[in-house]
mmCIF file of C-alpha atoms and ligand atoms in Angstrom:
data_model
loop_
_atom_site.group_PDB
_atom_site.id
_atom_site.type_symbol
_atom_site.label_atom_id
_atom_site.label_comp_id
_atom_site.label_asym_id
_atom_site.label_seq_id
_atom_site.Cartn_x
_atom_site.Cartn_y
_atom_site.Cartn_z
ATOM 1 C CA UNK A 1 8.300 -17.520 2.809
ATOM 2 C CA UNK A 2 9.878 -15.860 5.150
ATOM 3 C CA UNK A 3 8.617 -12.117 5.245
ATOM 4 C CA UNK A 4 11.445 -10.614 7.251
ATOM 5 C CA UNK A 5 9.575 -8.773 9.699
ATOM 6 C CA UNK A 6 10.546 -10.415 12.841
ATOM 7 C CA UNK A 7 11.306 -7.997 15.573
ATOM 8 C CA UNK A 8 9.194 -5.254 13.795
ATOM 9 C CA UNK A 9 6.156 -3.418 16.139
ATOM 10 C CA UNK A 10 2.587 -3.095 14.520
ATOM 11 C CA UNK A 11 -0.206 -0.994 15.622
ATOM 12 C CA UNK A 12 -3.426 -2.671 14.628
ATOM 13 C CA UNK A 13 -6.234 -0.583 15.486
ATOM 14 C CA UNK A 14 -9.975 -2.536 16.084
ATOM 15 C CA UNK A 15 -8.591 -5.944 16.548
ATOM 16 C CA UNK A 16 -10.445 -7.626 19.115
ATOM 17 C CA UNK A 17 -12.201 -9.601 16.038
ATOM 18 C CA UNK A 18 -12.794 -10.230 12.646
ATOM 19 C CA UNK A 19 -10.195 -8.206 9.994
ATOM 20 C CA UNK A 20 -8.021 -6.523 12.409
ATOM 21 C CA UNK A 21 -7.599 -9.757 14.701
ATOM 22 C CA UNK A 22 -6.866 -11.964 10.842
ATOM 23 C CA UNK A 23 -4.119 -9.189 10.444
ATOM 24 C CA UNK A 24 -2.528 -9.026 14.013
ATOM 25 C CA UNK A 25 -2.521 -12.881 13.711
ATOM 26 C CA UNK A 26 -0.310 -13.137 11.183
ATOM 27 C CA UNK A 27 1.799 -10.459 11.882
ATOM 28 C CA UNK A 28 2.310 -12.237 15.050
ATOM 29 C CA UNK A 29 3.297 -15.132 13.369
ATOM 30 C CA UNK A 30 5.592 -13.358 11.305
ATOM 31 C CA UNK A 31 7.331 -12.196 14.870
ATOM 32 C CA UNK A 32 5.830 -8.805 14.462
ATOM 33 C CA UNK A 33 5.303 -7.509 18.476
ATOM 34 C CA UNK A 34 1.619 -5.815 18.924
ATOM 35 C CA UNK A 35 -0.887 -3.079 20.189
ATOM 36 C CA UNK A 36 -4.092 -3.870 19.422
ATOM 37 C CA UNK A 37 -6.793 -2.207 20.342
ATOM 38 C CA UNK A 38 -10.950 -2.230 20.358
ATOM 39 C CA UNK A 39 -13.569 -0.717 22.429
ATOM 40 C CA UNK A 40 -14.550 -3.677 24.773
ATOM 41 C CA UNK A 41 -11.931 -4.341 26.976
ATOM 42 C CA UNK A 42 -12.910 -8.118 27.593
ATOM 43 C CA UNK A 43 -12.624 -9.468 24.237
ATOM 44 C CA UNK A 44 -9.624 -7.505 23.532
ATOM 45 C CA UNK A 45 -7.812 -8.538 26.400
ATOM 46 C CA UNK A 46 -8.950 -12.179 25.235
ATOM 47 C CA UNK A 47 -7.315 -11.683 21.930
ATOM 48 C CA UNK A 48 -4.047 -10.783 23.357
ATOM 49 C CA UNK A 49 -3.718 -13.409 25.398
ATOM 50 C CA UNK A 50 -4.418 -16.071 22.585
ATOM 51 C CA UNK A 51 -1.684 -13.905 20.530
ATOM 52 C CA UNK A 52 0.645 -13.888 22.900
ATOM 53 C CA UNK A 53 0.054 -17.372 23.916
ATOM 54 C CA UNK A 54 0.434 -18.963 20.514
ATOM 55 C CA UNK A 55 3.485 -16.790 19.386
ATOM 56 C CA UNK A 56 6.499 -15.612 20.968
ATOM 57 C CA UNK A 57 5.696 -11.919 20.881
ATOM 58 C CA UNK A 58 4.357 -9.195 22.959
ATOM 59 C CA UNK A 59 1.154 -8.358 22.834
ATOM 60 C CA UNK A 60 0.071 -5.112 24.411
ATOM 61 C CA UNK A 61 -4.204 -4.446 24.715
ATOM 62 C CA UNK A 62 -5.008 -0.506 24.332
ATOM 63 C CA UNK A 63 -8.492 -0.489 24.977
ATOM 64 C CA UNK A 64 -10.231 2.635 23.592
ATOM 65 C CA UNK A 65 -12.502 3.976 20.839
ATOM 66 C CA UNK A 66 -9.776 5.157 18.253
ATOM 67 C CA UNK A 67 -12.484 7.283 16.217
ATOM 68 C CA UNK A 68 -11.637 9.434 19.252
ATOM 69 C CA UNK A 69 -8.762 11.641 20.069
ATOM 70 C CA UNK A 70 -8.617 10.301 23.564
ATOM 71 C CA UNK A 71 -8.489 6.599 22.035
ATOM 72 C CA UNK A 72 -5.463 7.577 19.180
ATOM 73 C CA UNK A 73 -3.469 9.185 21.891
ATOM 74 C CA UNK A 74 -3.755 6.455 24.265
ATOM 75 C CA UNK A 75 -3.051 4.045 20.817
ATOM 76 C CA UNK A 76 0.007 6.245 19.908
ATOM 77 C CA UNK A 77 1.004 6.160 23.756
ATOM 78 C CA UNK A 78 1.566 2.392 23.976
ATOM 79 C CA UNK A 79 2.736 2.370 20.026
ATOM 80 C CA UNK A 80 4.511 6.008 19.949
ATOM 81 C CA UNK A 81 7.180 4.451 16.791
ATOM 82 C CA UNK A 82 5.427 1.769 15.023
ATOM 83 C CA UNK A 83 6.978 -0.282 11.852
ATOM 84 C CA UNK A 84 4.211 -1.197 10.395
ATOM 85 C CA UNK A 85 0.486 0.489 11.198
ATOM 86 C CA UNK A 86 -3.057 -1.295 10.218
ATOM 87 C CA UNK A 87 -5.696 1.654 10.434
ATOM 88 C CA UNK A 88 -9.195 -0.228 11.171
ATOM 89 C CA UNK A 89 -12.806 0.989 12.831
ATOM 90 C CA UNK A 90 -16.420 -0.355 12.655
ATOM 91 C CA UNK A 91 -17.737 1.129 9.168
ATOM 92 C CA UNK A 92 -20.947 3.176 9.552
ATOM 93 C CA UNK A 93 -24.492 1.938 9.624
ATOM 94 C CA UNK A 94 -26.990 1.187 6.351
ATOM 95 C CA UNK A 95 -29.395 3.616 5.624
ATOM 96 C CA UNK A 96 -30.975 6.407 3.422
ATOM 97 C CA UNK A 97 -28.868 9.544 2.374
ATOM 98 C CA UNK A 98 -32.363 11.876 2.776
ATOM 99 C CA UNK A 99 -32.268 10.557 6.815
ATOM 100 C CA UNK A 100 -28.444 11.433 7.148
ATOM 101 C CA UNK A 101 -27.794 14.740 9.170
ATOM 102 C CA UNK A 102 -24.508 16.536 9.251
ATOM 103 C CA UNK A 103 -23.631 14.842 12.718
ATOM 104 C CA UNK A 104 -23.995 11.314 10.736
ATOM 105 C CA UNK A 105 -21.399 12.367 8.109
ATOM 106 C CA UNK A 106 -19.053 14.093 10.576
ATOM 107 C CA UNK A 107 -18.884 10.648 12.802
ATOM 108 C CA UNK A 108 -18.391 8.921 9.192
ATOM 109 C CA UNK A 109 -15.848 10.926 8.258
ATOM 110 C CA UNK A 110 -14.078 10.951 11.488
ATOM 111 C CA UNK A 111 -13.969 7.362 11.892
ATOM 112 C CA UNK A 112 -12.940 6.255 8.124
ATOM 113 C CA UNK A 113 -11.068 8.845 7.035
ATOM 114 C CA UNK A 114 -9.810 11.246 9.490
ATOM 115 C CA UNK A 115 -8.661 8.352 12.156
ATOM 116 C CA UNK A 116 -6.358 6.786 9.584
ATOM 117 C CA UNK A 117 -5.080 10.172 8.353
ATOM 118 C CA UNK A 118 -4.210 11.562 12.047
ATOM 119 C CA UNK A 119 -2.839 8.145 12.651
ATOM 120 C CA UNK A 120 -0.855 8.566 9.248
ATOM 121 C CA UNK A 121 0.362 11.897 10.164
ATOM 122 C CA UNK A 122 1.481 11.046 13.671
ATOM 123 C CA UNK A 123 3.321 7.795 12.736
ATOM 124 C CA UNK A 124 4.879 8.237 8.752
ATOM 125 C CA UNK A 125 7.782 10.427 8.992
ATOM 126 C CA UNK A 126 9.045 8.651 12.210
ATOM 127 C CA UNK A 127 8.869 5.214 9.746
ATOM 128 C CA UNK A 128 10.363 7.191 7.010
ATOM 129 C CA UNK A 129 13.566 8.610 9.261
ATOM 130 C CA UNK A 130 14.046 4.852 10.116
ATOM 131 C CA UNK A 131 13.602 3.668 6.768
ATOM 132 C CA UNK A 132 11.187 1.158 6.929
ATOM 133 C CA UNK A 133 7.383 1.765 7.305
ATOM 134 C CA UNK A 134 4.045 0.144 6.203
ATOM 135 C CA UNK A 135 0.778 1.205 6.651
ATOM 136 C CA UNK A 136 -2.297 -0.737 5.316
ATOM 137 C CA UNK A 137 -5.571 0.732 5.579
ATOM 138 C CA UNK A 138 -8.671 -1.687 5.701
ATOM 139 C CA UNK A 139 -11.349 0.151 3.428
ATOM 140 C CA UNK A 140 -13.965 -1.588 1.889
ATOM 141 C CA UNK A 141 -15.015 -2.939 -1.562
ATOM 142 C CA UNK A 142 -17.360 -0.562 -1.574
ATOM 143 C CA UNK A 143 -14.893 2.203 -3.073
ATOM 144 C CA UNK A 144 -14.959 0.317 -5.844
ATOM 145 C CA UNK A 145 -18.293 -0.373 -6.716
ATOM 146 C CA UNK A 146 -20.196 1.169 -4.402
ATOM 147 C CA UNK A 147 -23.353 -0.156 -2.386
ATOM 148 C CA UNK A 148 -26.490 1.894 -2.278
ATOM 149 C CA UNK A 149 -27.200 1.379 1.694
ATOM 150 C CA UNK A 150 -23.740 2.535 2.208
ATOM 151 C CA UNK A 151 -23.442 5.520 1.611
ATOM 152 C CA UNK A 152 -21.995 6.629 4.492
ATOM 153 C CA UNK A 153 -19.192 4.379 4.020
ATOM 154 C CA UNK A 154 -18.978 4.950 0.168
ATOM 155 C CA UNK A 155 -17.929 8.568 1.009
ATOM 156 C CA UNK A 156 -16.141 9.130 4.097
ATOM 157 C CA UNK A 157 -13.475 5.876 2.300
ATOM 158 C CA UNK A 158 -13.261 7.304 -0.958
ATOM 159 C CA UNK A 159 -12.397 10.252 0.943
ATOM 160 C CA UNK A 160 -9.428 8.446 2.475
ATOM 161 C CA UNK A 161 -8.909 6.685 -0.733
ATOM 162 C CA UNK A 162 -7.780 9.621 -2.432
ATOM 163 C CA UNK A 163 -5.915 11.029 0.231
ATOM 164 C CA UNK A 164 -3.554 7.996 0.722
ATOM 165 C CA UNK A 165 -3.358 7.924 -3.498
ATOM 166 C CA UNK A 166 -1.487 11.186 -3.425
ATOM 167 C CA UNK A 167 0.347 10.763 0.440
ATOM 168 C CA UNK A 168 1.934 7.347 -0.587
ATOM 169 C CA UNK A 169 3.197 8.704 -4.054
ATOM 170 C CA UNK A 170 5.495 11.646 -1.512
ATOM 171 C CA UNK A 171 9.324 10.897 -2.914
ATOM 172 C CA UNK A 172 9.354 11.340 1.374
ATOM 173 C CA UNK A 173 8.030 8.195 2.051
ATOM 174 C CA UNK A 174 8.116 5.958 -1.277
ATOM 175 C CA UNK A 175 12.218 6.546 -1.450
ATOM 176 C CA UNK A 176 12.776 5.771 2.682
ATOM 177 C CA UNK A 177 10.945 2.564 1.989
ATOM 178 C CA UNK A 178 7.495 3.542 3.775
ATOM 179 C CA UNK A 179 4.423 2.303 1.215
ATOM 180 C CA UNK A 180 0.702 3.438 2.218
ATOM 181 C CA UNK A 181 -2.189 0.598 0.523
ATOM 182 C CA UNK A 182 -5.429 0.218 1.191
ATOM 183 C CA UNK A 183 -7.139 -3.605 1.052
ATOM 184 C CA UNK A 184 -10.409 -3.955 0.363
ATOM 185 C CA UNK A 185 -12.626 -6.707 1.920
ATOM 186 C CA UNK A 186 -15.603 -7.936 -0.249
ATOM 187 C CA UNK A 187 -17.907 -10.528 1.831
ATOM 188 C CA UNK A 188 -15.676 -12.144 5.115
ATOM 189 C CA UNK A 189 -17.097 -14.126 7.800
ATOM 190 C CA UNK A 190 -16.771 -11.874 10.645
ATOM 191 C CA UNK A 191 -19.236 -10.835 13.146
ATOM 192 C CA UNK A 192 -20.471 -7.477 11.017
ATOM 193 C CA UNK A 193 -21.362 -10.071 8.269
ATOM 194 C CA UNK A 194 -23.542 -12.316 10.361
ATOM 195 C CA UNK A 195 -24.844 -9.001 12.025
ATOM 196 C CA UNK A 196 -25.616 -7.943 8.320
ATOM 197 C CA UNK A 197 -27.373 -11.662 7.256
ATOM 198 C CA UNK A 198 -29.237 -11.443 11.173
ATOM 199 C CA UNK A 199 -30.674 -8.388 9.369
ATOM 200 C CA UNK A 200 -31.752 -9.528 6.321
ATOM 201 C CA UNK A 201 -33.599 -12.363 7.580
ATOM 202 C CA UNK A 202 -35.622 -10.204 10.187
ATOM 203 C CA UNK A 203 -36.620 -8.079 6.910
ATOM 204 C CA UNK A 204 -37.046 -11.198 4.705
ATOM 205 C CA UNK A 205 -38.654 -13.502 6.744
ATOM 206 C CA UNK A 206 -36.366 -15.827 5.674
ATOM 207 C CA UNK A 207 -33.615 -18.066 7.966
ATOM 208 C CA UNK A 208 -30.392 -16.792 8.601
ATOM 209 C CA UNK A 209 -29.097 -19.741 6.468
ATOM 210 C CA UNK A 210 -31.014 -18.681 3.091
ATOM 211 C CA UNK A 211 -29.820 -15.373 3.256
ATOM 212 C CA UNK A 212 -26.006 -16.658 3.978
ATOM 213 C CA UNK A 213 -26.848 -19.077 1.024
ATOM 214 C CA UNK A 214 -28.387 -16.425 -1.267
ATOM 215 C CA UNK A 215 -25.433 -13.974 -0.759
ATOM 216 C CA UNK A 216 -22.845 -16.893 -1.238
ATOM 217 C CA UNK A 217 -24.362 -18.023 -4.759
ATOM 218 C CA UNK A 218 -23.399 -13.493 -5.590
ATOM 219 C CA UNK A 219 -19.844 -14.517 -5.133
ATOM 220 C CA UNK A 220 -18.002 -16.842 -7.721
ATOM 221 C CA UNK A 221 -15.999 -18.166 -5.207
ATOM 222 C CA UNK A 222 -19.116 -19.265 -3.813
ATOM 223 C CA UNK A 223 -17.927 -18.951 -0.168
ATOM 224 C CA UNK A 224 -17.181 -15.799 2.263
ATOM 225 C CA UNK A 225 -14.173 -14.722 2.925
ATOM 226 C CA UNK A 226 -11.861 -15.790 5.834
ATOM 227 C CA UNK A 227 -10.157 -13.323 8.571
ATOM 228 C CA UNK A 228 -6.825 -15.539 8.051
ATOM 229 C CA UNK A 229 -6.990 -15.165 4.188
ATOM 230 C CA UNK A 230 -7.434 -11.169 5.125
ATOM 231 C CA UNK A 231 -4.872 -11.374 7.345
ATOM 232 C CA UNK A 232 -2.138 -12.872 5.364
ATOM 233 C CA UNK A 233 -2.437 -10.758 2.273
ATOM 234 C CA UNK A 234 -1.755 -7.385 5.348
ATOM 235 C CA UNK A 235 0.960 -9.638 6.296
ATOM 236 C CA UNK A 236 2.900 -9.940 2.898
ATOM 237 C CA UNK A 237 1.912 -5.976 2.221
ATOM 238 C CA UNK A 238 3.497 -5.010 5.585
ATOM 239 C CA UNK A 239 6.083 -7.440 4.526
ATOM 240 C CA UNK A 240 9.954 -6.873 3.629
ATOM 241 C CA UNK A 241 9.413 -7.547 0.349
ATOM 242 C CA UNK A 242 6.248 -5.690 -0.480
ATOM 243 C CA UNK A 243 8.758 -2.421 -0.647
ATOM 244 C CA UNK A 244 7.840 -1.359 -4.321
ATOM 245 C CA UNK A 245 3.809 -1.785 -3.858
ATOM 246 C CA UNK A 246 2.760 1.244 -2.581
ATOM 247 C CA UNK A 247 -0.968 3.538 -3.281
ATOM 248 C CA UNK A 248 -2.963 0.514 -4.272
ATOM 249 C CA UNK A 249 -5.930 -0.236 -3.713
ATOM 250 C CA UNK A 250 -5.856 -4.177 -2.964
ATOM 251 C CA UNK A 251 -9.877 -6.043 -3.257
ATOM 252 C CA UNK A 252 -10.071 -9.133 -2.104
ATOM 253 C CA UNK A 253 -14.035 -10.554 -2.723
ATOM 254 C CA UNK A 254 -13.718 -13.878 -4.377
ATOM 255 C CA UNK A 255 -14.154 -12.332 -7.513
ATOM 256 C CA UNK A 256 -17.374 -10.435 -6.954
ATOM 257 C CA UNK A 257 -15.968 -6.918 -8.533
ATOM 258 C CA UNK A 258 -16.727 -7.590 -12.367
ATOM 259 C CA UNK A 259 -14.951 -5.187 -13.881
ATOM 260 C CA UNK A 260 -11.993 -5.272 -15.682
ATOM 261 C CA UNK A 261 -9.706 -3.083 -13.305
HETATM 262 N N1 LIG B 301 -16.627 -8.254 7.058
HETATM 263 C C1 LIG B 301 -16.912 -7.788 5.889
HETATM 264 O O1 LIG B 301 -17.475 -8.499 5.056
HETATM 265 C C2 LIG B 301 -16.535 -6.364 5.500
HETATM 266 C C3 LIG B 301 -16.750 -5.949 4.178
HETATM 267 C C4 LIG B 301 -16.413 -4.662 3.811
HETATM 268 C C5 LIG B 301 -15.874 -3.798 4.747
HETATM 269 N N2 LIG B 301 -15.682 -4.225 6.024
HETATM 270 C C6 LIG B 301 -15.122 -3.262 6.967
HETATM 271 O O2 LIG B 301 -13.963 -3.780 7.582
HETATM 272 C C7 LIG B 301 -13.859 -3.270 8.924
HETATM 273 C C8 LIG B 301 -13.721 -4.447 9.886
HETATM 274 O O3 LIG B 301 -14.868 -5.259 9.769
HETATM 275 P P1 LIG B 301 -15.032 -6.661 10.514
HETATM 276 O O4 LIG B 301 -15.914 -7.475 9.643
HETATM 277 O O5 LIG B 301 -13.722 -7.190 10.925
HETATM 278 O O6 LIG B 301 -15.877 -6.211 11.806
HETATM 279 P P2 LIG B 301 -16.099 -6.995 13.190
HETATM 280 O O7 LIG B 301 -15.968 -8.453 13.040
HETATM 281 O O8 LIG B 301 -17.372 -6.428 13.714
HETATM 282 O O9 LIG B 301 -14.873 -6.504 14.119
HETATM 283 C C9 LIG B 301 -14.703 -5.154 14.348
HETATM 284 C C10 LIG B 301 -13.545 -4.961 15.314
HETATM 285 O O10 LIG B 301 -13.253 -3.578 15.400
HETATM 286 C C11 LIG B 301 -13.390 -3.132 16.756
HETATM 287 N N3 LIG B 301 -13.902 -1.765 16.686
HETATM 288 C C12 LIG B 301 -15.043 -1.347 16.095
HETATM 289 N N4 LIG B 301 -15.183 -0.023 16.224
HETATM 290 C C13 LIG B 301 -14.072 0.417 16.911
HETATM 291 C C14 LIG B 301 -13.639 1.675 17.380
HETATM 292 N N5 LIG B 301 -14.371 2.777 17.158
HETATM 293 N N6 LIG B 301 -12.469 1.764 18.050
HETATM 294 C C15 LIG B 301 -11.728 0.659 18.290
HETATM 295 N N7 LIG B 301 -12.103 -0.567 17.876
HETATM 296 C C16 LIG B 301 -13.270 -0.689 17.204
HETATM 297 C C17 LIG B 301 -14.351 -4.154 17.386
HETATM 298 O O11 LIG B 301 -14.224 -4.222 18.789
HETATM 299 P P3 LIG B 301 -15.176 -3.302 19.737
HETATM 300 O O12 LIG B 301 -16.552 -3.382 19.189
HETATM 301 O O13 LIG B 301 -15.016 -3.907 21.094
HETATM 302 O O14 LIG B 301 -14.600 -1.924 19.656
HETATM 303 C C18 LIG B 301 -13.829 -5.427 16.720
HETATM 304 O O15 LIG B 301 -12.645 -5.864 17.321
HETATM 305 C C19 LIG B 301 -15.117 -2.433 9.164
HETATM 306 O O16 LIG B 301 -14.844 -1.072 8.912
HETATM 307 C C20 LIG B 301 -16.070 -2.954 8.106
HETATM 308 O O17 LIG B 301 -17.025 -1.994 7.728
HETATM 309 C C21 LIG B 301 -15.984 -5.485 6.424
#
């Protein structure tokens, strides 16, 4: 199918690797030009080239932290009117609420909710004069059904959850054909998950393999997910015809969720 995209301009934030890269993959595909961007300037710059490489676009590497203000300006400098917008960052670490101090929530918060919402607010209207915008945020399954370790991430994304619920709903954007979702990863095969198994084993003192084995048999589909499955479901939301789907909140876990809704 073709997604009618081509000649559209993406900002996909944290996409050196795993979710971000899946989703400025197939954009590229799709014809969609780029600015990625990530922290390490190596493996960034690495990504871009295989982009650009593969698919006849251009692929422009912002290198920056874009939890920062420093990193969304330089982001927003490269990308100043983007089509479509994928908000991404590292999620915050595992731990206990009673060790968390304010500073711990306030990076949390700034990094999962507050980066996509300043990157919202800087980019939306400009989509919405044009009359064509998408913007998918990566969350986690975790708003859903939220993990105990996590709480960091639990709040700071249902945070952003229920700001994009009411933002996307705006007669603004929904009528000049700008839609706001969020996608939800369950389990994917990316470097945080094998950072995440490395971790359990150490604790465990079990192989790396047991715990991937242990976690897989949790999953009906009885298998992680892939980057390129992520990114093609971002693809067909940022697509042409993904115009009526807008304030959703999209999981895709292999079936893990086992509720009803
Ligand atoms: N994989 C899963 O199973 C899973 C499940 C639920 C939720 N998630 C969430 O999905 C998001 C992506 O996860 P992933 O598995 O794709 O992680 P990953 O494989 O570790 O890749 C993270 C990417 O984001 C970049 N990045 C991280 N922090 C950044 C920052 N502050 N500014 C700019 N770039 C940054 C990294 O590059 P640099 O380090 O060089 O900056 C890298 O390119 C995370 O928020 C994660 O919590 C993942």
């Amino acid at each position: 199918m073709d997604l009618g995209i081509k000649g559209k301009t993406a900002l996909v934030c944290a996409a050196s690797k795993g979710l971000g890269k899946g989703c400025a993959i197939s954009l590229a595909r799709e014809g969609v030009n780029l600015v990625i961007t990530a922290r390490g300037k190596d493996a960034l710059d690495a990504t871009a080239a295989e982009i650009e490489k593969k698919y006849a676009v251009k692929v422009t590497a912002v290198a920056g932290d874009i939890t920062t203000a420093e990193g969304r300006a330089a982001a927003l400098k490269a990308c100043p009117s983007p089509d479509i917008l994928v908000n991404n960052a590292g999620g915050p670490p595992p731990g206990d609420f009673r060790n968390w101090s304010r500073d711990d929530w306030i990076k949390a918060v700034d990094a999962n909710m507050l980066t996509p919402i300043e990157l919202i607010k800087a980019t939306v209207d400009g989509m919405a004069a044009r009359g064509f915008g998408r913007v998918v945020n990566i969350t986690s399954s975790a708003v859903k059904a939220p993990i105990d370790i996590l709480g960091l991430s639990n709040g700071a994304r249902s945070g952003l959850t229920g700001f994009v619920a009411g933002v996307a709903r705006t007669s603004k954007l929904a009528s000049a054909n700008v839609t706001i979702n969020n996608l939800l990863p369950g389990a994917f095969d990316t470097d945080r998950l094998k950072a995440t198994m490395e971790g359990g084993a150490k604790k465990s003192g079990k192989s790396v393999e047991e715990v991937r084995d242990q976690r897989k048999k949790t999953i009906p589909a009885m298998r992680f997910g892939t980057a390129e499955e992520f990114g093609e479901t971002c693809a067909f939301l940022c697509s042409r015809h993904a115009g009526y789907i807008t304030g959703q909140n999209v999981l895709i876990d292999g079936g893990a969720y086992p509720g009803t809704y």
